[in-house]
Amino acid sequence: MEISGNAEEQISSIERAAWNIAARHLARGQKDPVQMIVEAINEERARYIELFRLAAGETTEIPSHLADPDFER
C-alpha cells in the first residue's frame, strides 16, 4: 500500500479492525496471534450473519454451516 498525504486516510477499515483486535489482545497481555485471528474470524462471521438477517428477514433461518463452522453437513 502506497502512503501519500494523510496516512490516517490510507488505512482501510480492515486494517483498522485488525489493529483494534490486536490492541485488545496485547492490552490483556496475550501474545498468541492465532487467538487474534480466531477473534477476527468470529467477529466477521457475526457481522455476516447480521447482514444475512437484515437482507433475508428476521424470521429466516440461518444456515447451520454459517452459524456453526464445525457443523457436519
Tab-separated table of C-alpha atoms in Angstrom:
chain	number	residue	atom	x	y	z
A	1	MET	CA	0.000	0.000	0.000
A	2	GLU	CA	1.438	3.341	-1.010
A	3	ILE	CA	1.154	6.076	1.593
A	4	SER	CA	0.827	9.634	0.401
A	5	GLY	CA	-0.826	12.590	2.023
A	6	ASN	CA	-2.550	11.897	5.323
A	7	ALA	CA	-1.576	8.374	6.455
A	8	GLU	CA	-4.788	8.082	8.520
A	9	GLU	CA	-6.849	8.323	5.324
A	10	GLN	CA	-4.879	5.463	3.776
A	11	ILE	CA	-5.747	2.876	6.442
A	12	SER	CA	-8.577	0.597	5.338
A	13	SER	CA	-11.411	-0.452	7.609
A	14	ILE	CA	-9.978	-3.994	7.568
A	15	GLU	CA	-6.593	-2.766	8.762
A	16	ARG	CA	-8.264	-0.618	11.414
A	17	ALA	CA	-10.259	-3.625	12.655
A	18	ALA	CA	-7.122	-5.790	12.695
A	19	TRP	CA	-5.215	-3.214	14.742
A	20	ASN	CA	-8.199	-2.888	17.095
A	21	ILE	CA	-8.304	-6.649	17.706
A	22	ALA	CA	-4.523	-6.865	18.121
A	23	ALA	CA	-4.514	-3.930	20.557
A	24	ARG	CA	-7.245	-5.514	22.693
A	25	HIS	CA	-5.282	-8.767	22.912
A	26	LEU	CA	-1.953	-7.095	23.599
A	27	ALA	CA	-3.541	-4.884	26.276
A	28	ARG	CA	-4.673	-8.058	28.057
A	29	GLY	CA	-1.150	-9.446	27.859
A	30	GLN	CA	-1.977	-12.015	25.202
A	31	LYS	CA	0.606	-12.648	22.543
A	32	ASP	CA	-0.892	-15.568	20.613
A	33	PRO	CA	-1.597	-14.431	17.039
A	34	VAL	CA	-3.873	-17.428	16.488
A	35	GLN	CA	-6.293	-16.155	19.133
A	36	MET	CA	-6.277	-12.758	17.446
A	37	ILE	CA	-7.169	-14.351	14.112
A	38	VAL	CA	-9.861	-16.545	15.708
A	39	GLU	CA	-11.470	-13.455	17.241
A	40	ALA	CA	-11.359	-11.621	13.907
A	41	ILE	CA	-12.972	-14.548	12.075
A	42	ASN	CA	-15.694	-14.828	14.708
A	43	GLU	CA	-16.401	-11.082	14.538
A	44	GLU	CA	-16.609	-11.241	10.747
A	45	ARG	CA	-18.920	-14.277	10.908
A	46	ALA	CA	-21.213	-12.443	13.334
A	47	ARG	CA	-21.236	-9.405	11.040
A	48	TYR	CA	-22.056	-11.574	8.039
A	49	ILE	CA	-24.907	-13.300	9.899
A	50	GLU	CA	-26.322	-9.916	10.901
A	51	LEU	CA	-26.174	-8.732	7.272
A	52	PHE	CA	-27.802	-12.002	6.182
A	53	ARG	CA	-30.655	-11.445	8.663
A	54	LEU	CA	-31.121	-7.843	7.524
A	55	ALA	CA	-31.299	-8.935	3.888
A	56	ALA	CA	-33.373	-12.103	4.315
A	57	GLY	CA	-35.579	-11.062	7.230
A	58	GLU	CA	-35.512	-11.685	10.960
A	59	THR	CA	-37.500	-14.916	10.704
A	60	THR	CA	-35.205	-16.505	8.127
A	61	GLU	CA	-33.267	-19.453	9.487
A	62	ILE	CA	-29.502	-19.008	9.357
A	63	PRO	CA	-27.915	-21.973	7.535
A	64	SER	CA	-26.226	-24.265	10.052
A	65	HIS	CA	-22.844	-24.117	8.333
A	66	LEU	CA	-22.817	-20.318	8.728
A	67	ALA	CA	-23.934	-20.249	12.336
A	68	ASP	CA	-21.595	-23.079	13.357
A	69	PRO	CA	-18.500	-23.633	11.207
A	70	ASP	CA	-17.965	-27.039	12.861
A	71	PHE	CA	-21.426	-28.246	11.822
A	72	GLU	CA	-21.306	-31.580	9.996
A	73	ARG	CA	-23.349	-31.440	6.818
